[in-house]
Amino acid sequence: MEKAVELLKSLVDIPSSSGNESEILIYLEKWLIKEGFDFVVREETFVAGQIKAIVNNGQKKEAIILAGHVDTVVAGNLCDWKFPPTDAQVKEGKLFGLGASDMKGGDVGNLLAAASFIGQDLSQDIWVVGTANEELDGKGSEDFARYFSQNCSYESALCVIAEPTDLEKIYIGHVEIIL
């Protein structure tokens, strides 16, 4: 739990309002490399790490993608904050700061879940993705979907998006279709 709290504090402390995500994307790229992901890619609007499975002859090539966005809304009027929005604070067992719940907390869950598979004997590749511009136009998600469809050849892929929402919807799509 301590590792999760420290990583979340680090992410909240990085200003990353939509359109200004380069610092957090670079931070995450370095984190993925340090953790030992097999493959890491960073582009202008996303960063992704991959843990490769050992695929035997006749076995389907499949992927699980854990995705989230790394941008936040703007902080608004700083007088409305009890502390600086990009200075994560832990009070009464809760972490507060801009983006802590939407959605850097989900990103930390994705990152640590994916990293826990490093060195494991996997039957599917594991990807973890952080995208930019979700609060504006979703360009980071579109760019990653395009990158993934053009550079990866999976028979199937499952994507879990850790966005905090109450929409209660499940979307089913195909790799050829960008949702």
GROMACS .gro file of N, CA and C in nm:
model
  537
    1MET      N    1   0.082  -0.119   0.000
    1MET     CA    2   0.000   0.000   0.000
    1MET      C    3   0.087   0.126   0.000
    2GLU      N    4   0.198   0.119   0.071
    2GLU     CA    5   0.287   0.235   0.078
    2GLU      C    6   0.339   0.274  -0.060
    3LYS      N    7   0.372   0.174  -0.141
    3LYS     CA    8   0.420   0.202  -0.277
    3LYS      C    9   0.312   0.273  -0.358
    4ALA      N   10   0.188   0.230  -0.342
    4ALA     CA   11   0.076   0.293  -0.414
    4ALA      C   12   0.058   0.438  -0.370
    5VAL      N   13   0.064   0.463  -0.240
    5VAL     CA   14   0.047   0.600  -0.189
    5VAL      C   15   0.160   0.689  -0.239
    6GLU      N   16   0.282   0.640  -0.233
    6GLU     CA   17   0.396   0.722  -0.278
    6GLU      C   18   0.388   0.751  -0.427
    7LEU      N   19   0.350   0.651  -0.507
    7LEU     CA   20   0.338   0.674  -0.651
    7LEU      C   21   0.225   0.772  -0.680
    8LEU      N   22   0.113   0.758  -0.611
    8LEU     CA   23   0.001   0.851  -0.631
    8LEU      C   24   0.041   0.993  -0.591
    9LYS      N   25   0.110   1.008  -0.480
    9LYS     CA   26   0.157   1.141  -0.440
    9LYS      C   27   0.247   1.200  -0.548
   10SER      N   28   0.336   1.119  -0.602
   10SER     CA   29   0.425   1.168  -0.709
   10SER      C   30   0.347   1.214  -0.830
   11LEU      N   31   0.245   1.138  -0.870
   11LEU     CA   32   0.166   1.175  -0.988
   11LEU      C   33   0.083   1.300  -0.963
   12VAL      N   34   0.021   1.310  -0.845
   12VAL     CA   35  -0.059   1.429  -0.813
   12VAL      C   36   0.029   1.553  -0.809
   13ASP      N   37   0.153   1.538  -0.764
   13ASP     CA   38   0.245   1.652  -0.753
   13ASP      C   39   0.291   1.704  -0.889
   14ILE      N   40   0.264   1.631  -0.996
   14ILE     CA   41   0.302   1.675  -1.131
   14ILE      C   42   0.182   1.744  -1.195
   15PRO      N   43   0.190   1.874  -1.221
   15PRO     CA   44   0.079   1.942  -1.290
   15PRO      C   45   0.058   1.879  -1.428
   16SER      N   46  -0.066   1.843  -1.459
   16SER     CA   47  -0.091   1.776  -1.588
   16SER      C   48  -0.229   1.809  -1.642
   17SER      N   49  -0.265   1.937  -1.639
   17SER     CA   50  -0.394   1.974  -1.697
   17SER      C   51  -0.392   1.943  -1.847
   18SER      N   52  -0.508   1.920  -1.903
   18SER     CA   53  -0.519   1.882  -2.045
   18SER      C   54  -0.440   1.979  -2.132
   19GLY      N   55  -0.358   1.921  -2.219
   19GLY     CA   56  -0.273   2.000  -2.307
   19GLY      C   57  -0.134   2.025  -2.249
   20ASN      N   58  -0.114   1.989  -2.122
   20ASN     CA   59   0.015   2.010  -2.055
   20ASN      C   60   0.061   1.882  -1.985
   21GLU      N   61   0.061   1.772  -2.058
   21GLU     CA   62   0.091   1.643  -1.996
   21GLU      C   63   0.233   1.592  -2.020
   22SER      N   64   0.316   1.666  -2.090
   22SER     CA   65   0.447   1.610  -2.127
   22SER      C   66   0.530   1.569  -2.006
   23GLU      N   67   0.528   1.646  -1.898
   23GLU     CA   68   0.608   1.611  -1.780
   23GLU      C   69   0.564   1.479  -1.718
   24ILE      N   70   0.434   1.457  -1.707
   24ILE     CA   71   0.386   1.333  -1.646
   24ILE      C   72   0.408   1.214  -1.739
   25LEU      N   73   0.398   1.235  -1.871
   25LEU     CA   74   0.425   1.126  -1.966
   25LEU      C   75   0.572   1.084  -1.957
   26ILE      N   76   0.662   1.180  -1.946
   26ILE     CA   77   0.805   1.149  -1.931
   26ILE      C   78   0.830   1.076  -1.799
   27TYR      N   79   0.768   1.122  -1.692
   27TYR     CA   80   0.782   1.057  -1.561
   27TYR      C   81   0.738   0.911  -1.570
   28LEU      N   82   0.622   0.888  -1.631
   28LEU     CA   83   0.570   0.751  -1.642
   28LEU      C   84   0.658   0.664  -1.732
   29GLU      N   85   0.710   0.721  -1.839
   29GLU     CA   86   0.802   0.646  -1.925
   29GLU      C   87   0.922   0.597  -1.842
   30LYS      N   88   0.981   0.685  -1.763
   30LYS     CA   89   1.095   0.648  -1.680
   30LYS      C   90   1.055   0.543  -1.576
   31TRP      N   91   0.936   0.556  -1.518
   31TRP     CA   92   0.889   0.460  -1.419
   31TRP      C   93   0.874   0.322  -1.482
   32LEU      N   94   0.813   0.315  -1.600
   32LEU     CA   95   0.793   0.187  -1.669
   32LEU      C   96   0.927   0.119  -1.700
   33ILE      N   97   1.024   0.198  -1.744
   33ILE     CA   98   1.157   0.143  -1.774
   33ILE      C   99   1.222   0.092  -1.645
   34LYS      N  100   1.217   0.173  -1.539
   34LYS     CA  101   1.277   0.135  -1.411
   34LYS      C  102   1.215   0.008  -1.354
   35GLU      N  103   1.085  -0.008  -1.372
   35GLU     CA  104   1.015  -0.126  -1.320
   35GLU      C  105   1.048  -0.252  -1.400
   36GLY      N  106   1.098  -0.237  -1.523
   36GLY     CA  107   1.139  -0.353  -1.602
   36GLY      C  108   1.039  -0.403  -1.704
   37PHE      N  109   0.953  -0.313  -1.754
   37PHE     CA  110   0.861  -0.353  -1.861
   37PHE      C  111   0.942  -0.392  -1.983
   38ASP      N  112   0.894  -0.492  -2.059
   38ASP     CA  113   0.966  -0.543  -2.175
   38ASP      C  114   0.976  -0.441  -2.288
   39PHE      N  115   0.875  -0.358  -2.301
   39PHE     CA  116   0.869  -0.261  -2.411
   39PHE      C  117   0.799  -0.137  -2.359
   40VAL      N  118   0.855  -0.021  -2.389
   40VAL     CA  119   0.795   0.106  -2.348
   40VAL      C  120   0.796   0.200  -2.467
   41VAL      N  121   0.684   0.267  -2.489
   41VAL     CA  122   0.674   0.365  -2.597
   41VAL      C  123   0.609   0.491  -2.541
   42ARG      N  124   0.665   0.607  -2.575
   42ARG     CA  125   0.604   0.734  -2.538
   42ARG      C  126   0.592   0.819  -2.663
   43GLU      N  127   0.474   0.867  -2.686
   43GLU     CA  128   0.449   0.960  -2.796
   43GLU      C  129   0.393   1.088  -2.734
   44GLU      N  130   0.357   1.182  -2.816
   44GLU     CA  131   0.313   1.312  -2.765
   44GLU      C  132   0.189   1.302  -2.677
   45THR      N  133   0.101   1.206  -2.706
   45THR     CA  134  -0.026   1.201  -2.633
   45THR      C  135  -0.049   1.072  -2.555
   46PHE      N  136   0.050   0.986  -2.543
   46PHE     CA  137   0.033   0.866  -2.460
   46PHE      C  138   0.168   0.806  -2.424
   47VAL      N  139   0.166   0.723  -2.320
   47VAL     CA  140   0.281   0.641  -2.284
   47VAL      C  141   0.226   0.502  -2.257
   48ALA      N  142   0.301   0.399  -2.297
   48ALA     CA  143   0.254   0.262  -2.279
   48ALA      C  144   0.371   0.171  -2.246
   49GLY      N  145   0.344   0.074  -2.160
   49GLY     CA  146   0.441  -0.029  -2.128
   49GLY      C  147   0.380  -0.165  -2.156
   50GLN      N  148   0.465  -0.259  -2.198
   50GLN     CA  149   0.418  -0.393  -2.233
   50GLN      C  150   0.499  -0.497  -2.159
   51ILE      N  151   0.430  -0.600  -2.110
   51ILE     CA  152   0.493  -0.720  -2.057
   51ILE      C  153   0.456  -0.831  -2.153
   52LYS      N  154   0.557  -0.892  -2.213
   52LYS     CA  155   0.532  -0.990  -2.319
   52LYS      C  156   0.509  -1.129  -2.261
   53ALA      N  157   0.410  -1.196  -2.319
   53ALA     CA  158   0.380  -1.334  -2.283
   53ALA      C  159   0.468  -1.428  -2.363
   54ILE      N  160   0.480  -1.548  -2.314
   54ILE     CA  161   0.547  -1.653  -2.390
   54ILE      C  162   0.438  -1.725  -2.468
   55VAL      N  163   0.440  -1.710  -2.600
   55VAL     CA  164   0.335  -1.767  -2.684
   55VAL      C  165   0.387  -1.895  -2.746
   56ASN      N  166   0.318  -2.005  -2.720
   56ASN     CA  167   0.356  -2.134  -2.777
   56ASN      C  168   0.290  -2.153  -2.913
   57ASN      N  169   0.344  -2.244  -2.993
   57ASN     CA  170   0.284  -2.273  -3.124
   57ASN      C  171   0.137  -2.310  -3.107
   58GLY      N  172   0.055  -2.253  -3.192
   58GLY     CA  173  -0.087  -2.281  -3.191
   58GLY      C  174  -0.166  -2.201  -3.089
   59GLN      N  175  -0.096  -2.131  -3.002
   59GLN     CA  176  -0.164  -2.050  -2.901
   59GLN      C  177  -0.202  -1.914  -2.959
   60LYS      N  178  -0.322  -1.868  -2.928
   60LYS     CA  179  -0.366  -1.736  -2.976
   60LYS      C  180  -0.281  -1.627  -2.913
   61LYS      N  181  -0.253  -1.523  -2.993
   61LYS     CA  182  -0.182  -1.408  -2.940
   61LYS      C  183  -0.287  -1.309  -2.890
   62GLU      N  184  -0.290  -1.289  -2.759
   62GLU     CA  185  -0.392  -1.205  -2.697
   62GLU      C  186  -0.327  -1.099  -2.608
   63ALA      N  187  -0.404  -0.994  -2.580
   63ALA     CA  188  -0.353  -0.886  -2.495
   63ALA      C  189  -0.460  -0.839  -2.398
   64ILE      N  190  -0.414  -0.797  -2.283
   64ILE     CA  191  -0.497  -0.727  -2.185
   64ILE      C  192  -0.438  -0.588  -2.172
   65ILE      N  193  -0.522  -0.486  -2.186
   65ILE     CA  194  -0.478  -0.347  -2.178
   65ILE      C  195  -0.544  -0.284  -2.057
   66LEU      N  196  -0.462  -0.226  -1.969
   66LEU     CA  197  -0.512  -0.150  -1.855
   66LEU      C  198  -0.489  -0.003  -1.889
   67ALA      N  199  -0.596   0.072  -1.905
   67ALA     CA  200  -0.584   0.208  -1.958
   67ALA      C  201  -0.645   0.312  -1.865
   68GLY      N  202  -0.589   0.431  -1.876
   68GLY     CA  203  -0.642   0.546  -1.804
   68GLY      C  204  -0.584   0.673  -1.862
   69HIS      N  205  -0.638   0.787  -1.821
   69HIS     CA  206  -0.583   0.914  -1.869
   69HIS      C  207  -0.501   0.979  -1.759
   70VAL      N  208  -0.402   1.058  -1.799
   70VAL     CA  209  -0.311   1.120  -1.704
   70VAL      C  210  -0.334   1.270  -1.689
   71ASP      N  211  -0.425   1.325  -1.768
   71ASP     CA  212  -0.452   1.469  -1.758
   71ASP      C  213  -0.560   1.496  -1.655
   72THR      N  214  -0.564   1.622  -1.611
   72THR     CA  215  -0.665   1.666  -1.516
   72THR      C  216  -0.736   1.789  -1.572
   73VAL      N  217  -0.844   1.826  -1.507
   73VAL     CA  218  -0.905   1.955  -1.536
   73VAL      C  219  -0.811   2.062  -1.478
   74VAL      N  220  -0.833   2.187  -1.513
   74VAL     CA  221  -0.754   2.295  -1.452
   74VAL      C  222  -0.798   2.311  -1.307
   75ALA      N  223  -0.710   2.360  -1.224
   75ALA     CA  224  -0.737   2.370  -1.080
   75ALA      C  225  -0.845   2.473  -1.046
   76GLY      N  226  -0.870   2.567  -1.134
   76GLY     CA  227  -0.969   2.670  -1.104
   76GLY      C  228  -0.911   2.775  -1.011
   77ASN      N  229  -0.995   2.834  -0.931
   77ASN     CA  230  -0.954   2.939  -0.838
   77ASN      C  231  -0.876   2.877  -0.723
   78LEU      N  232  -0.749   2.910  -0.712
   78LEU     CA  233  -0.664   2.851  -0.608
   78LEU      C  234  -0.710   2.888  -0.468
   79CYS      N  235  -0.784   2.996  -0.454
   79CYS     CA  236  -0.838   3.035  -0.322
   79CYS      C  237  -0.941   2.934  -0.272
   80ASP      N  238  -0.998   2.856  -0.363
   80ASP     CA  239  -1.097   2.755  -0.325
   80ASP      C  240  -1.032   2.629  -0.268
   81TRP      N  241  -0.902   2.618  -0.280
   81TRP     CA  242  -0.829   2.501  -0.232
   81TRP      C  243  -0.777   2.527  -0.091
   82LYS      N  244  -0.778   2.425  -0.006
   82LYS     CA  245  -0.723   2.437   0.130
   82LYS      C  246  -0.571   2.423   0.129
   83PHE      N  247  -0.517   2.373   0.019
   83PHE     CA  248  -0.373   2.355   0.001
   83PHE      C  249  -0.348   2.358  -0.149
   84PRO      N  250  -0.223   2.374  -0.192
   84PRO     CA  251  -0.197   2.376  -0.337
   84PRO      C  252  -0.245   2.247  -0.402
   85PRO      N  253  -0.319   2.256  -0.513
   85PRO     CA  254  -0.379   2.137  -0.575
   85PRO      C  255  -0.279   2.033  -0.623
   86THR      N  256  -0.157   2.074  -0.654
   86THR     CA  257  -0.056   1.976  -0.697
   86THR      C  258   0.046   1.950  -0.586
   87ASP      N  259  -0.001   1.954  -0.463
   87ASP     CA  260   0.079   1.916  -0.346
   87ASP      C  261  -0.004   1.814  -0.269
   88ALA      N  262   0.010   1.688  -0.307
   88ALA     CA  263  -0.074   1.581  -0.250
   88ALA      C  264  -0.064   1.580  -0.098
   89GLN      N  265  -0.179   1.568  -0.034
   89GLN     CA  266  -0.189   1.566   0.112
   89GLN      C  267  -0.262   1.439   0.155
   90VAL      N  268  -0.210   1.373   0.257
   90VAL     CA  269  -0.278   1.257   0.315
   90VAL      C  270  -0.335   1.301   0.449
   91LYS      N  271  -0.466   1.289   0.462
   91LYS     CA  272  -0.535   1.327   0.586
   91LYS      C  273  -0.638   1.220   0.619
   92GLU      N  274  -0.632   1.171   0.741
   92GLU     CA  275  -0.726   1.070   0.790
   92GLU      C  276  -0.736   0.951   0.695
   93GLY      N  277  -0.622   0.907   0.644
   93GLY     CA  278  -0.617   0.790   0.558
   93GLY      C  279  -0.663   0.812   0.416
   94LYS      N  280  -0.684   0.938   0.377
   94LYS     CA  281  -0.726   0.969   0.240
   94LYS      C  282  -0.624   1.062   0.177
   95LEU      N  283  -0.602   1.043   0.046
   95LEU     CA  284  -0.509   1.128  -0.027
   95LEU      C  285  -0.589   1.231  -0.106
   96PHE      N  286  -0.552   1.358  -0.089
   96PHE     CA  287  -0.621   1.468  -0.156
   96PHE      C  288  -0.525   1.539  -0.251
   97GLY      N  289  -0.577   1.588  -0.361
   97GLY     CA  290  -0.501   1.666  -0.457
   97GLY      C  291  -0.568   1.657  -0.593
   98LEU      N  292  -0.532   1.749  -0.680
   98LEU     CA  293  -0.593   1.755  -0.812
   98LEU      C  294  -0.564   1.628  -0.891
   99GLY      N  295  -0.667   1.559  -0.932
   99GLY     CA  296  -0.653   1.438  -1.011
   99GLY      C  297  -0.639   1.310  -0.929
  100ALA      N  298  -0.644   1.319  -0.796
  100ALA     CA  299  -0.624   1.200  -0.714
  100ALA      C  300  -0.726   1.091  -0.745
  101SER      N  301  -0.852   1.130  -0.762
  101SER     CA  302  -0.953   1.029  -0.793
  101SER      C  303  -0.985   1.022  -0.942
  102ASP      N  304  -0.972   1.131  -1.014
  102ASP     CA  305  -0.998   1.133  -1.159
  102ASP      C  306  -0.874   1.184  -1.230
  103MET      N  307  -0.782   1.102  -1.262
  103MET     CA  308  -0.792   0.959  -1.241
  103MET      C  309  -0.659   0.897  -1.210
  104LYS      N  310  -0.576   0.976  -1.142
  104LYS     CA  311  -0.441   0.927  -1.113
  104LYS      C  312  -0.443   0.809  -1.017
  105GLY      N  313  -0.545   0.799  -0.931
  105GLY     CA  314  -0.559   0.681  -0.846
  105GLY      C  315  -0.580   0.556  -0.928
  106GLY      N  316  -0.665   0.565  -1.030
  106GLY     CA  317  -0.686   0.452  -1.121
  106GLY      C  318  -0.560   0.419  -1.199
  107ASP      N  319  -0.486   0.523  -1.238
  107ASP     CA  320  -0.359   0.500  -1.309
  107ASP      C  321  -0.262   0.421  -1.222
  108VAL      N  322  -0.253   0.459  -1.095
  108VAL     CA  323  -0.163   0.387  -1.003
  108VAL      C  324  -0.206   0.241  -0.990
  109GLY      N  325  -0.336   0.217  -0.978
  109GLY     CA  326  -0.384   0.079  -0.974
  109GLY      C  327  -0.344   0.002  -1.098
  110ASN      N  328  -0.360   0.064  -1.214
  110ASN     CA  329  -0.320   0.000  -1.340
  110ASN      C  330  -0.170  -0.028  -1.343
  111LEU      N  331  -0.091   0.071  -1.308
  111LEU     CA  332   0.055   0.058  -1.314
  111LEU      C  333   0.104  -0.054  -1.223
  112LEU      N  334   0.057  -0.054  -1.099
  112LEU     CA  335   0.104  -0.155  -1.004
  112LEU      C  336   0.049  -0.293  -1.036
  113ALA      N  337  -0.074  -0.300  -1.085
  113ALA     CA  338  -0.129  -0.430  -1.127
  113ALA      C  339  -0.047  -0.487  -1.241
  114ALA      N  340  -0.020  -0.405  -1.342
  114ALA     CA  341   0.060  -0.453  -1.456
  114ALA      C  342   0.200  -0.493  -1.411
  115ALA      N  343   0.263  -0.410  -1.330
  115ALA     CA  344   0.400  -0.439  -1.284
  115ALA      C  345   0.406  -0.569  -1.205
  116SER      N  346   0.298  -0.606  -1.139
  116SER     CA  347   0.298  -0.729  -1.059
  116SER      C  348   0.313  -0.854  -1.146
  117PHE      N  349   0.290  -0.841  -1.277
  117PHE     CA  350   0.303  -0.954  -1.369
  117PHE      C  351   0.443  -0.968  -1.428
  118ILE      N  352   0.531  -0.872  -1.401
  118ILE     CA  353   0.668  -0.880  -1.454
  118ILE      C  354   0.735  -1.006  -1.400
  119GLY      N  355   0.794  -1.084  -1.490
  119GLY     CA  356   0.862  -1.207  -1.452
  119GLY      C  357   0.771  -1.328  -1.438
  120GLN      N  358   0.642  -1.310  -1.462
  120GLN     CA  359   0.546  -1.420  -1.453
  120GLN      C  360   0.534  -1.491  -1.588
  121ASP      N  361   0.492  -1.615  -1.583
  121ASP     CA  362   0.467  -1.692  -1.705
  121ASP      C  363   0.326  -1.658  -1.752
  122LEU      N  364   0.315  -1.571  -1.851
  122LEU     CA  365   0.185  -1.520  -1.896
  122LEU      C  366   0.142  -1.585  -2.027
  123SER      N  367   0.012  -1.599  -2.044
  123SER     CA  368  -0.040  -1.647  -2.172
  123SER      C  369  -0.089  -1.531  -2.259
  124GLN      N  370  -0.100  -1.412  -2.201
  124GLN     CA  371  -0.139  -1.292  -2.276
  124GLN      C  372  -0.041  -1.180  -2.244
  125ASP      N  373  -0.018  -1.094  -2.342
  125ASP     CA  374   0.061  -0.974  -2.316
  125ASP      C  375  -0.021  -0.881  -2.227
  126ILE      N  376   0.048  -0.810  -2.140
  126ILE     CA  377  -0.015  -0.709  -2.055
  126ILE      C  378   0.037  -0.573  -2.098
  127TRP      N  379  -0.054  -0.482  -2.126
  127TRP     CA  380  -0.019  -0.344  -2.159
  127TRP      C  381  -0.077  -0.254  -2.050
  128VAL      N  382  -0.004  -0.149  -2.016
  128VAL     CA  383  -0.058  -0.043  -1.931
  128VAL      C  384  -0.039   0.087  -2.007
  129VAL      N  385  -0.144   0.169  -2.011
  129VAL     CA  386  -0.144   0.288  -2.097
  129VAL      C  387  -0.194   0.409  -2.019
  130GLY      N  388  -0.123   0.520  -2.035
  130GLY     CA  389  -0.169   0.649  -1.984
  130GLY      C  390  -0.184   0.744  -2.101
  131THR      N  391  -0.303   0.799  -2.116
  131THR     CA  392  -0.330   0.886  -2.231
  131THR      C  393  -0.349   1.031  -2.189
  132ALA      N  394  -0.330   1.121  -2.283
  132ALA     CA  395  -0.345   1.265  -2.261
  132ALA      C  396  -0.473   1.315  -2.326
  133ASN      N  397  -0.511   1.434  -2.289
  133ASN     CA  398  -0.622   1.508  -2.352
  133ASN      C  399  -0.760   1.448  -2.330
  134GLU      N  400  -0.778   1.361  -2.233
  134GLU     CA  401  -0.911   1.303  -2.209
  134GLU      C  402  -1.010   1.412  -2.170
  135GLU      N  403  -0.965   1.509  -2.093
  135GLU     CA  404  -1.055   1.614  -2.046
  135GLU      C  405  -1.093   1.711  -2.159
  136LEU      N  406  -1.023   1.705  -2.272
  136LEU     CA  407  -1.054   1.792  -2.386
  136LEU      C  408  -1.123   1.716  -2.498
  137ASP      N  409  -1.045   1.636  -2.571
  137ASP     CA  410  -1.101   1.573  -2.691
  137ASP      C  411  -1.070   1.424  -2.704
  138GLY      N  412  -1.004   1.366  -2.607
  138GLY     CA  413  -0.975   1.223  -2.612
  138GLY      C  414  -0.867   1.183  -2.711
  139LYS      N  415  -0.787   1.279  -2.758
  139LYS     CA  416  -0.687   1.252  -2.861
  139LYS      C  417  -0.588   1.144  -2.820
  140GLY      N  418  -0.547   1.142  -2.695
  140GLY     CA  419  -0.451   1.040  -2.651
  140GLY      C  420  -0.504   0.899  -2.667
  141SER      N  421  -0.631   0.880  -2.635
  141SER     CA  422  -0.692   0.747  -2.652
  141SER      C  423  -0.700   0.710  -2.799
  142GLU      N  424  -0.740   0.806  -2.881
  142GLU     CA  425  -0.746   0.780  -3.026
  142GLU      C  426  -0.607   0.747  -3.080
  143ASP      N  427  -0.506   0.823  -3.037
  143ASP     CA  428  -0.370   0.800  -3.086
  143ASP      C  429  -0.318   0.663  -3.043
  144PHE      N  430  -0.345   0.623  -2.916
  144PHE     CA  431  -0.301   0.490  -2.874
  144PHE      C  432  -0.375   0.382  -2.950
  145ALA      N  433  -0.506   0.396  -2.969
  145ALA     CA  434  -0.583   0.295  -3.043
  145ALA      C  435  -0.528   0.280  -3.185
  146ARG      N  436  -0.494   0.391  -3.247
  146ARG     CA  437  -0.436   0.387  -3.382
  146ARG      C  438  -0.299   0.318  -3.378
  147TYR      N  439  -0.213   0.357  -3.282
  147TYR     CA  440  -0.081   0.295  -3.268
  147TYR      C  441  -0.096   0.144  -3.249
  148PHE      N  442  -0.185   0.105  -3.158
  148PHE     CA  443  -0.204  -0.036  -3.125
  148PHE      C  444  -0.251  -0.115  -3.247
  149SER      N  445  -0.347  -0.061  -3.320
  149SER     CA  446  -0.401  -0.134  -3.436
  149SER      C  447  -0.300  -0.141  -3.550
  150GLN      N  448  -0.211  -0.043  -3.562
  150GLN     CA  449  -0.113  -0.042  -3.670
  150GLN      C  450   0.014  -0.118  -3.637
  151ASN      N  451   0.045  -0.135  -3.508
  151ASN     CA  452   0.174  -0.193  -3.470
  151ASN      C  453   0.165  -0.327  -3.398
  152CYS      N  454   0.047  -0.371  -3.366
  152CYS     CA  455   0.030  -0.496  -3.292
  152CYS      C  456  -0.061  -0.590  -3.369
  153SER      N  457  -0.033  -0.718  -3.358
  153SER     CA  458  -0.115  -0.817  -3.431
  153SER      C  459  -0.168  -0.921  -3.333
  154TYR      N  460  -0.272  -0.884  -3.263
  154TYR     CA  461  -0.335  -0.975  -3.168
  154TYR      C  462  -0.462  -1.032  -3.228
  155GLU      N  463  -0.491  -1.157  -3.190
  155GLU     CA  464  -0.618  -1.216  -3.231
  155GLU      C  465  -0.732  -1.159  -3.149
  156SER      N  466  -0.702  -1.122  -3.025
  156SER     CA  467  -0.802  -1.056  -2.943
  156SER      C  468  -0.733  -0.970  -2.838
  157ALA      N  469  -0.803  -0.867  -2.794
  157ALA     CA  470  -0.751  -0.778  -2.690
  157ALA      C  471  -0.868  -0.732  -2.604
  158LEU      N  472  -0.843  -0.727  -2.476
  158LEU     CA  473  -0.941  -0.681  -2.378
  158LEU      C  474  -0.885  -0.554  -2.316
  159CYS      N  475  -0.966  -0.450  -2.308
  159CYS     CA  476  -0.921  -0.324  -2.249
  159CYS      C  477  -1.007  -0.291  -2.128
  160VAL      N  478  -0.941  -0.267  -2.015
  160VAL     CA  479  -1.008  -0.224  -1.893
  160VAL      C  480  -0.967  -0.080  -1.868
  161ILE      N  481  -1.066   0.009  -1.861
  161ILE     CA  482  -1.040   0.151  -1.839
  161ILE      C  483  -1.080   0.183  -1.696
  162ALA      N  484  -0.985   0.230  -1.617
  162ALA     CA  485  -1.007   0.251  -1.474
  162ALA      C  486  -1.067   0.389  -1.443
  163GLU      N  487  -1.142   0.443  -1.534
  163GLU     CA  488  -1.206   0.574  -1.516
  163GLU      C  489  -1.314   0.567  -1.408
  164PRO      N  490  -1.310   0.658  -1.310
  164PRO     CA  491  -1.417   0.657  -1.210
  164PRO      C  492  -1.546   0.712  -1.270
  165THR      N  493  -1.645   0.627  -1.283
  165THR     CA  494  -1.770   0.669  -1.345
  165THR      C  495  -1.883   0.582  -1.293
  166ASP      N  496  -2.004   0.628  -1.312
  166ASP     CA  497  -2.118   0.547  -1.276
  166ASP      C  498  -2.204   0.515  -1.398
  167LEU      N  499  -2.141   0.517  -1.515
  167LEU     CA  500  -2.217   0.494  -1.638
  167LEU      C  501  -2.266   0.351  -1.652
  168GLU      N  502  -2.196   0.256  -1.588
  168GLU     CA  503  -2.237   0.116  -1.590
  168GLU      C  504  -2.257   0.063  -1.732
  169LYS      N  505  -2.164   0.096  -1.820
  169LYS     CA  506  -2.175   0.050  -1.958
  169LYS      C  507  -2.055  -0.036  -1.994
  170ILE      N  508  -2.077  -0.131  -2.078
  170ILE     CA  509  -1.970  -0.212  -2.134
  170ILE      C  510  -1.979  -0.197  -2.285
  171TYR      N  511  -1.866  -0.165  -2.347
  171TYR     CA  512  -1.862  -0.152  -2.492
  171TYR      C  513  -1.785  -0.269  -2.550
  172ILE      N  514  -1.837  -0.327  -2.655
  172ILE     CA  515  -1.769  -0.434  -2.726
  172ILE      C  516  -1.735  -0.381  -2.864
  173GLY      N  517  -1.608  -0.394  -2.902
  173GLY     CA  518  -1.565  -0.341  -3.032
  173GLY      C  519  -1.468  -0.436  -3.098
  174HIS      N  520  -1.420  -0.396  -3.212
  174HIS     CA  521  -1.322  -0.472  -3.289
  174HIS      C  522  -1.200  -0.385  -3.310
  175VAL      N  523  -1.084  -0.450  -3.325
  175VAL     CA  524  -0.959  -0.376  -3.342
  175VAL      C  525  -0.963  -0.283  -3.462
  176GLU      N  526  -1.041  -0.316  -3.562
  176GLU     CA  527  -1.049  -0.232  -3.682
  176GLU      C  528  -1.131  -0.106  -3.657
  177ILE      N  529  -1.205  -0.104  -3.549
  177ILE     CA  530  -1.293   0.009  -3.520
  177ILE      C  531  -1.238   0.084  -3.401
  178ILE      N  532  -1.216   0.213  -3.419
  178ILE     CA  533  -1.172   0.296  -3.308
  178ILE      C  534  -1.296   0.352  -3.241
  179LEU      N  535  -1.321   0.311  -3.116
  179LEU     CA  536  -1.441   0.355  -3.044
  179LEU      C  537  -1.425   0.496  -2.994
   0.00000   0.00000   0.00000
